[in-house]
């Protein structure tokens, strides 16, 4: 079975440009998470969805960031306009929520560099 | 507030040595879940283990073992007879629970970089 698929794997862009990161969760999983990893802040949760509905976006840094999940098999994280401090690795993860606890399965990450 | 502390930033060992990675957590929840993930140099995050707060039984999986102690709020990870391929960053994480469910919101520690030298 395919794991979580993220694209692009690497993105280099200039300050002010719009960036769109994409994620395809594991088929059948109903929870999707966007995490960001930086040296300074480590791994931090940006937003998560249950059954395509955003549940908690308290980790989204500011209005420049937005995330959507139009259907169960696709999500986007958009940054507009991008800034150098947005440079990080962005991970998408999915899980099957419910009782008993579920581990998150992570994609390989999208490394973003904003010049 | 929930918090995970991995006090060891970097550990360096020689192959075949045993090594223990420490993890201390803070939570007010009575039901919670603890995880360990491995991040090899290639960058992906690989799930290693999940433990719920009601199961304090230690677990062994090959060369890996985990010691969960609620009394000290610790969930330590030991690699026996380490190998070069174990070199990676290891993250301990805590998940909040809603009832008996895992919300999936993982709070990660800062990670411990393990270097195993040949």
Tab-separated table of C-alpha atoms in Angstrom, chain A residues 49 69 73 96 98:
chain	number	residue	atom	x	y	z
A	49	UNK	CA	-8.623	17.552	9.894
A	69	UNK	CA	-9.075	19.336	2.475
A	73	UNK	CA	-7.733	11.910	-0.564
A	96	UNK	CA	-7.336	6.324	11.362
A	98	UNK	CA	-11.055	6.420	16.823
